[in-house]
Coordinates of C-alpha atoms and ligand atoms in Angstrom, one line a residue:
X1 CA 20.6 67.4 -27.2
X2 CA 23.9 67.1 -29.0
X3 CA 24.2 63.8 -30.8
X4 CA 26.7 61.3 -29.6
X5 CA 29.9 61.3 -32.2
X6 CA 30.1 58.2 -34.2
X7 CA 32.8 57.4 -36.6
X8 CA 31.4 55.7 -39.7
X9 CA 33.0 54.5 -42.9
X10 CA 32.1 54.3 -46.4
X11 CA 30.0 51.7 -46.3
X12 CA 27.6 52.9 -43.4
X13 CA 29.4 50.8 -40.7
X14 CA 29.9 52.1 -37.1
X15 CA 33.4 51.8 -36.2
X16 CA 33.2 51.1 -32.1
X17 CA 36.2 49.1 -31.4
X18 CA 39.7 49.3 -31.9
X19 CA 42.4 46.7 -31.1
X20 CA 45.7 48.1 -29.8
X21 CA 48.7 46.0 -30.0
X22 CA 50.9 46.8 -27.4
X23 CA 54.1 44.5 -29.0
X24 CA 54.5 42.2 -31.9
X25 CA 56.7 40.0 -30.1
X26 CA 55.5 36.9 -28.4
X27 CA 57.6 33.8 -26.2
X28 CA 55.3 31.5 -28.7
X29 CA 55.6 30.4 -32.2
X30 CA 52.4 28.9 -32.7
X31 CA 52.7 27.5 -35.9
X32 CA 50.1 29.4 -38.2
X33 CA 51.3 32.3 -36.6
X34 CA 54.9 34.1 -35.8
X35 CA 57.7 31.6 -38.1
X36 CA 60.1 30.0 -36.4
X37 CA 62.9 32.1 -37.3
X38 CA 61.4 35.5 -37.6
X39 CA 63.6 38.3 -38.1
X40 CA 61.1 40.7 -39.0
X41 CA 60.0 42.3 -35.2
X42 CA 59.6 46.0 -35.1
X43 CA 62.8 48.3 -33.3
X44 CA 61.8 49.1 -29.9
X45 CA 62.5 52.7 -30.7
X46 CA 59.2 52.3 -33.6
X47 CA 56.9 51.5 -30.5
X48 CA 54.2 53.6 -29.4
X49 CA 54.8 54.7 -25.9
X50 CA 52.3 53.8 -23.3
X51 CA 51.6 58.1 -23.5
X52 CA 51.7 57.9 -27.3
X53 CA 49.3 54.8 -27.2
X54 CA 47.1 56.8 -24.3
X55 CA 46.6 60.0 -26.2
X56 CA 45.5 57.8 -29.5
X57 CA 43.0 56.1 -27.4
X58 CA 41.9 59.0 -26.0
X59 CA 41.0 60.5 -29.1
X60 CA 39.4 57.5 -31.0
X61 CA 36.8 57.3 -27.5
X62 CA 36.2 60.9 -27.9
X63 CA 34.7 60.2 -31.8
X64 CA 32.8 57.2 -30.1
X65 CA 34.7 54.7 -30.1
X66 CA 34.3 52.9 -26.7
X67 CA 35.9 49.2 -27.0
X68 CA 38.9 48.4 -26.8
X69 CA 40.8 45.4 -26.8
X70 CA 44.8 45.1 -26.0
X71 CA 46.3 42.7 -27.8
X72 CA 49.6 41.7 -30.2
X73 CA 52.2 39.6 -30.3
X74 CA 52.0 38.8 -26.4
X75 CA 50.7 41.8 -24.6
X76 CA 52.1 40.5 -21.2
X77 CA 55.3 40.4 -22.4
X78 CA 55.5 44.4 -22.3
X79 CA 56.6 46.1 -19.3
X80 CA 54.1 47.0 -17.1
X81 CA 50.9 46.4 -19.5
X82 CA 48.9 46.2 -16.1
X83 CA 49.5 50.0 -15.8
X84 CA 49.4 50.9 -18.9
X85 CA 46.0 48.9 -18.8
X86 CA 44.7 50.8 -16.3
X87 CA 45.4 54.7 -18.0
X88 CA 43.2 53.3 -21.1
X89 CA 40.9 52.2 -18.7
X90 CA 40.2 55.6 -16.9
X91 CA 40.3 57.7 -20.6
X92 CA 36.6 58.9 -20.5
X93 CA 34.2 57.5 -23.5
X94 CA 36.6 53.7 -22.5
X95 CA 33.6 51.8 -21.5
X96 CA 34.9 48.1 -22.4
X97 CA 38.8 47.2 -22.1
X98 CA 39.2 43.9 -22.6
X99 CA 42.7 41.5 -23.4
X100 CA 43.9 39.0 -25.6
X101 CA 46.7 36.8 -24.2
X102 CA 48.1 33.5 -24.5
X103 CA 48.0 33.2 -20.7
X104 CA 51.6 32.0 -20.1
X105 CA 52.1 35.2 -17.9
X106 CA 48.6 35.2 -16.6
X107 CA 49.1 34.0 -13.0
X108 CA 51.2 37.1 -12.5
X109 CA 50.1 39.5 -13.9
X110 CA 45.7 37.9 -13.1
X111 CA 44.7 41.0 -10.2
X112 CA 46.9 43.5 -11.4
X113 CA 44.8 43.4 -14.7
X114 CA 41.5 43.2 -12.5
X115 CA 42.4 46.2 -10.3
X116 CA 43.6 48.2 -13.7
X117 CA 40.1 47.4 -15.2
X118 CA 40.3 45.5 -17.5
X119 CA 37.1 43.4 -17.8
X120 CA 37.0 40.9 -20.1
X121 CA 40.1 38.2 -21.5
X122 CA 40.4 36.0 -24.3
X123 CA 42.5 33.0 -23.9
X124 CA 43.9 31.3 -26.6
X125 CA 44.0 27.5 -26.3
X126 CA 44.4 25.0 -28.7
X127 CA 45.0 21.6 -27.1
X128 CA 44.9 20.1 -23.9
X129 CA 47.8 17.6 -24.3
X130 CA 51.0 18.6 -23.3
X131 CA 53.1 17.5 -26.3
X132 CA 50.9 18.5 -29.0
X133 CA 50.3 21.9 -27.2
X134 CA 54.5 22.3 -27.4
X135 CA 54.0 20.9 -30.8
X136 CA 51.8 24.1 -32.0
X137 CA 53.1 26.6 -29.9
X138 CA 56.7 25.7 -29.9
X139 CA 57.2 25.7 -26.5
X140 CA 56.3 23.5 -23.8
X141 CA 53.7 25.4 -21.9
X142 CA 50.6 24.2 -21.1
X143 CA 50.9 24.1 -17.7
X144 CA 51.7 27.8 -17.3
X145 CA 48.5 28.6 -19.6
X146 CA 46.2 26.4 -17.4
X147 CA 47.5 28.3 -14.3
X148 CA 47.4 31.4 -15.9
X149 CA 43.5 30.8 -16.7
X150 CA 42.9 29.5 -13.4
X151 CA 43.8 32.3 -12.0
X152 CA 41.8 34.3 -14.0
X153 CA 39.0 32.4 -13.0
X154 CA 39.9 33.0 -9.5
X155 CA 40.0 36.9 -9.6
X156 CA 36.4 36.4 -11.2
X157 CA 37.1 37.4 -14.7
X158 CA 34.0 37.0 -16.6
X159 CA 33.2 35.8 -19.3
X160 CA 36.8 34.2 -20.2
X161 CA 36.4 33.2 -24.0
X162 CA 39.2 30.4 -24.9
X163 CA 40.0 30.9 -28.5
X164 CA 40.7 27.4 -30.1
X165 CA 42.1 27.7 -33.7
X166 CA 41.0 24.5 -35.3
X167 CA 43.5 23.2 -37.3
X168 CA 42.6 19.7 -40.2
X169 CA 44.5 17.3 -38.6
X170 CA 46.4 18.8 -35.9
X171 CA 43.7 19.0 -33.5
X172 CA 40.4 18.7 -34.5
X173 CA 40.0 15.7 -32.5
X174 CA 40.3 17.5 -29.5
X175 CA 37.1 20.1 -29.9
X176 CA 34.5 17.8 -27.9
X177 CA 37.3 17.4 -25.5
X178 CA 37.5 21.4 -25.1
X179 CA 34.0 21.7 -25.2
X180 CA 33.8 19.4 -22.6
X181 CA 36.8 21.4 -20.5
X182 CA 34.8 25.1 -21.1
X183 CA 31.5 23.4 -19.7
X184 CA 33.2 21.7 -16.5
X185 CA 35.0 25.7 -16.0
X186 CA 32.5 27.5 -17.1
X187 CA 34.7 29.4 -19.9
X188 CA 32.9 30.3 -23.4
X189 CA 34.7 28.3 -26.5
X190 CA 35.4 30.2 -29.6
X191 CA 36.6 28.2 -32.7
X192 CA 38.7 30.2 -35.3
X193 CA 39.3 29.0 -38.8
X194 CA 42.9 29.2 -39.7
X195 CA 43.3 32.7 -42.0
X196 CA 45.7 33.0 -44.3
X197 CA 47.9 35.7 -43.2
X198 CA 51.5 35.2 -44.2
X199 CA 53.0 31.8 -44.9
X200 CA 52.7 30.5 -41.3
X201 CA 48.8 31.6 -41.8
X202 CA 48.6 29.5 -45.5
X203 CA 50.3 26.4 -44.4
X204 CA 48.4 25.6 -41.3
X205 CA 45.3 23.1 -42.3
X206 CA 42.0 25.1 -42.8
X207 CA 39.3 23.1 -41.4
X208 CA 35.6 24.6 -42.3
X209 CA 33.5 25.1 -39.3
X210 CA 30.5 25.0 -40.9
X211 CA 30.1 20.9 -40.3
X212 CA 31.5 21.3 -36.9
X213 CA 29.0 23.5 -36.0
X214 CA 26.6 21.2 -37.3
X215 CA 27.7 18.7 -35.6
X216 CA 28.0 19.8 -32.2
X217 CA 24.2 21.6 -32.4
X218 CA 23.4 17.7 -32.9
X219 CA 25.7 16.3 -29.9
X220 CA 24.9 19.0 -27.0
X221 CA 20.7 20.1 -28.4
X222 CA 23.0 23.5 -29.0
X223 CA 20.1 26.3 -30.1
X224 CA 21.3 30.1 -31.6
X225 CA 22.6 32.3 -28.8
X226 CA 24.4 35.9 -28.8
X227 CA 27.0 37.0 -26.2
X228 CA 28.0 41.1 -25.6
X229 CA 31.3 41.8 -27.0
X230 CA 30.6 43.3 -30.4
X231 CA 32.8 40.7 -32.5
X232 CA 32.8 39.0 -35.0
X233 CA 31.7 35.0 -33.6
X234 CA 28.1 33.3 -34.1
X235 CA 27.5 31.8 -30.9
X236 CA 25.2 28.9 -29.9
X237 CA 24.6 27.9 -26.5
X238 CA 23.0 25.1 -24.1
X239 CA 18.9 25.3 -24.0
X240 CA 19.7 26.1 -20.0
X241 CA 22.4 29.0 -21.0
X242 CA 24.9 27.2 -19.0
X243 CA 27.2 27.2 -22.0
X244 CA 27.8 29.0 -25.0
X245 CA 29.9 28.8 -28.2
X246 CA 31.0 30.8 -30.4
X247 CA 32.1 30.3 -34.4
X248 CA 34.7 33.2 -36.0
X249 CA 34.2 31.8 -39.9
X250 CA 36.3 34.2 -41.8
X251 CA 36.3 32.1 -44.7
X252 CA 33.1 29.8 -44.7
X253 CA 31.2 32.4 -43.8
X254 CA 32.6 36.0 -43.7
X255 CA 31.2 38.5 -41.7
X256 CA 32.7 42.0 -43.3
X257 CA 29.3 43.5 -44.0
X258 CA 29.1 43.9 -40.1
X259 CA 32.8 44.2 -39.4
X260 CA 33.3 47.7 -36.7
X261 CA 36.7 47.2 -35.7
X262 CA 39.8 48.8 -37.0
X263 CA 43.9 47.7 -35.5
X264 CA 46.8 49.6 -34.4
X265 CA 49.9 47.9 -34.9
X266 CA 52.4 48.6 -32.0
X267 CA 54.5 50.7 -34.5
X268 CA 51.4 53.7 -34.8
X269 CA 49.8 51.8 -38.1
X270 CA 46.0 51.7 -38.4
X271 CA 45.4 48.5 -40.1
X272 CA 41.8 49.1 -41.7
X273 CA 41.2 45.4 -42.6
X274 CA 43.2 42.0 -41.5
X275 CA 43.3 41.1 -44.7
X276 CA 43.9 44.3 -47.1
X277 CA 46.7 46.3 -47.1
X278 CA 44.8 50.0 -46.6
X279 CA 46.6 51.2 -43.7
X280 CA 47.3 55.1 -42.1
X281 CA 50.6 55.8 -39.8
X282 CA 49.9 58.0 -36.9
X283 CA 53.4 58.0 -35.8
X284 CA 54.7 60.5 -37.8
X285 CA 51.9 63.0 -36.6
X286 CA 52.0 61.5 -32.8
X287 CA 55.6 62.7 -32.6
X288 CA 55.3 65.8 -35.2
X289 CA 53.6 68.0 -32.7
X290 CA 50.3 67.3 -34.1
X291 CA 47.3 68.6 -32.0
X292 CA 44.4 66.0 -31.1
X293 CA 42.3 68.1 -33.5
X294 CA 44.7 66.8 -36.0
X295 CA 44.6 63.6 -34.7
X296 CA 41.1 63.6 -34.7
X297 CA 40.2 64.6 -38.5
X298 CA 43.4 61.7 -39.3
X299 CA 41.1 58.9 -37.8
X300 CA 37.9 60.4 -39.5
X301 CA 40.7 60.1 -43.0
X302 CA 41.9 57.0 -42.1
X303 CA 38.3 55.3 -41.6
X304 CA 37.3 56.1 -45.2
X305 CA 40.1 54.0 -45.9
X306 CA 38.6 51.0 -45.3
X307 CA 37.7 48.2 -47.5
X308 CA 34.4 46.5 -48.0
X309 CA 35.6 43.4 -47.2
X310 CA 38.9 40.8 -47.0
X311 CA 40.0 38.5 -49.5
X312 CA 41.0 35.7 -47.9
X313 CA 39.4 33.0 -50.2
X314 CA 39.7 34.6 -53.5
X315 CA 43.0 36.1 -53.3
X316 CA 44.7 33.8 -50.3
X317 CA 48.2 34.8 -50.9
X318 CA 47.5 38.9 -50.9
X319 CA 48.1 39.3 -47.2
X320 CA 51.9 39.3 -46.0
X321 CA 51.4 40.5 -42.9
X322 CA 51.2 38.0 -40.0
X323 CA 48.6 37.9 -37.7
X324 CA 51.2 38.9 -34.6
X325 CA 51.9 42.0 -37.0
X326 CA 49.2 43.2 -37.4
X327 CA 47.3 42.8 -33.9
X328 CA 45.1 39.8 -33.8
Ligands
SAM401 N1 49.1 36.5 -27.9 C1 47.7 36.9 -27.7 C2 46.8 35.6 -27.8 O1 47.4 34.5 -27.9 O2 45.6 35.7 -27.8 C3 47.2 37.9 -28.7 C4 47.7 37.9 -30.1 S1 47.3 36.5 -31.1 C5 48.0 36.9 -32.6 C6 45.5 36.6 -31.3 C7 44.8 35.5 -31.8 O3 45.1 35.3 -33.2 C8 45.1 34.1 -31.2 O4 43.9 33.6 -30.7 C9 45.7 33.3 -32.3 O5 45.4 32.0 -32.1 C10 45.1 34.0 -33.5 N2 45.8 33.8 -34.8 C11 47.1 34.1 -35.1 N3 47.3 33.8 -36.4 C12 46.2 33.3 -36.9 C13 45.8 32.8 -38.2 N4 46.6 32.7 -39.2 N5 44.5 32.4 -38.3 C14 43.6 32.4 -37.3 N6 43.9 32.9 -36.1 C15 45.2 33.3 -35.9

């Protein structure tokens, strides 16, 4: 029997999922993230297509790649992402499409994601008071978010991961309160330490999991726990399973040696690493007539591209790229 393809890079690791950002704009400016005044959003006429984006995803899933996670920017604030959503979803070898969002346009746009297939969502969240939420994000929204998961909740989306970056300072007194929150809802918490992509990134009060972690394994008898989605978080949960959380340590604790994930930015640029440089540009073959074959033998190219590992905590001030740039 023929052996399932696999793409693997230098370093022995099997690349499975691939983030696709579908825009790099977002109606947020959440402060470690997009500046305020930032000029530096790619021309429409630079976007993938949704046929340009379907064809690339069609080819990574034929050499075994089989996640796939929409993200950017805000993916719900491109046209019709439900239907595009739902071509990736029905490309064979596309067993797991899943979506990041910040949930403003979730209400809308909840069972037109469920009907297109798309299983899983990340929500990102990082306070549950009004003013400081406005305060991160720039924009008074928290009551559109909380719909938006609500709904989610209602078409039965499951698990819904709420991704709180946790910020020294700005609202690291608020992580019982959230843990609290993801119990009563039953959504899984992620906490994210702040990386150092771009200024925004730099600026915006690391806090080190590690004694968090600690801490809360103390508070709620937390023991170790793993939860399917291939990425990058330690998760603990509740003895009874009821709830879990998850820890995404970049810098206290990196996890390159089992990083399997690989980004396209919305302009056709395979970032191999969030934090190197190492990148391949499938535009210029997407629209040069190139054949999937081509295509093909570019990904297989582009994958021994990437780097052994970021540099977030010995060279902090290497990466220029924001996170909404690159596809977080
Ligand atoms: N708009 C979508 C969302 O909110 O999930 C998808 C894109 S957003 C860039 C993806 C995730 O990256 C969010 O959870 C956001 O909080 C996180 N993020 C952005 N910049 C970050 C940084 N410098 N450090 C850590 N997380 C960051």
């Amino acid at each position: 029997m023929a052996h399932a393809p696999t793409l693997q890079d230098r370093f022995g690791r099997t690349i499975q999922y691939l983030r696709v950002s579908v825009t790099d704009r977002c109606d947020l400016r959440c402060a470690y993230c997009i500046p305020e005044h930032f000029k530096g959003f790619e021309e429409p006429d630079h976007w993938l297509t949704a046929s340009e984006m379907e064809r690339l995803v069609g080819v990574f899933a034929r050499l075994g790649v089989s996640r796939f996670r929409l993200t950017g920017g805000e993916p719900l604030t491109r046209k019709d992402l439900p239907g595009l959503a739902g071509r990736l979803a029905a490309l064979p070898g596309v067993e797991d499409l899943s979506l990041s969002t910040n949930a403003t346009r979730l209400a809308v746009h909840a069972r037109a994601l469920k009907d297109a297939g798309v299983s899983r969502l990340n929500v990102s969240l990082d306070s549950l008071r009004p003013e400081r939420m406005a305060a991160i994000t720039g924009r008074d929204c928290l009551d559109d978010v909380l719909a938006g998961l609500m709904a989610a909740k209602d078409e039965g989306f499951a698990p819904i991961k709420l991704n709180m970056v946790a910020m020294a300072g700005v609202n690291d007194d608020e992580i019982d309160g959230m843990v609290a929150f993801c119990i009563e809802h039953g959504f899984v918490l992620r906490l994210i330490e702040t990386m150092p992509m771009g200024e925004t990134g730099r600026g915006a009060g690391f806090l080190d999991l590690q004694p968090v972690k600690a801490r809360l394994r103390d508070r709620f008898g937390l023991v170790d726990g793993v939860l399917p989605g291939g990425g990058p978080a330690r998760y603990m949960k509740s003895p009874d399973g009821g709830f879990s959380i998850g820890f995404i340590t970049p810098l206290s604790q990196h996890f390159c040696d089992t990083c399997n994930r690989v980004r396209l930015s919305v302009d056709g640029v395979l970032y191999l690493c969030l934090g190197q440089d190492e990148s391949f540009d499938f535009k210029p073959l997407l629209r040069g007539g190139a054949s999937d074959d081509d295509l093909a033998s570019a990904i297989r190219a582009a994958i021994e591209l990437k780097p052994q590992r970021h540099e977030f905590r010995e060279a902090p001030e290497k990466v220029v790229r924001i996170m909404a740039k690159t596809g977080g």
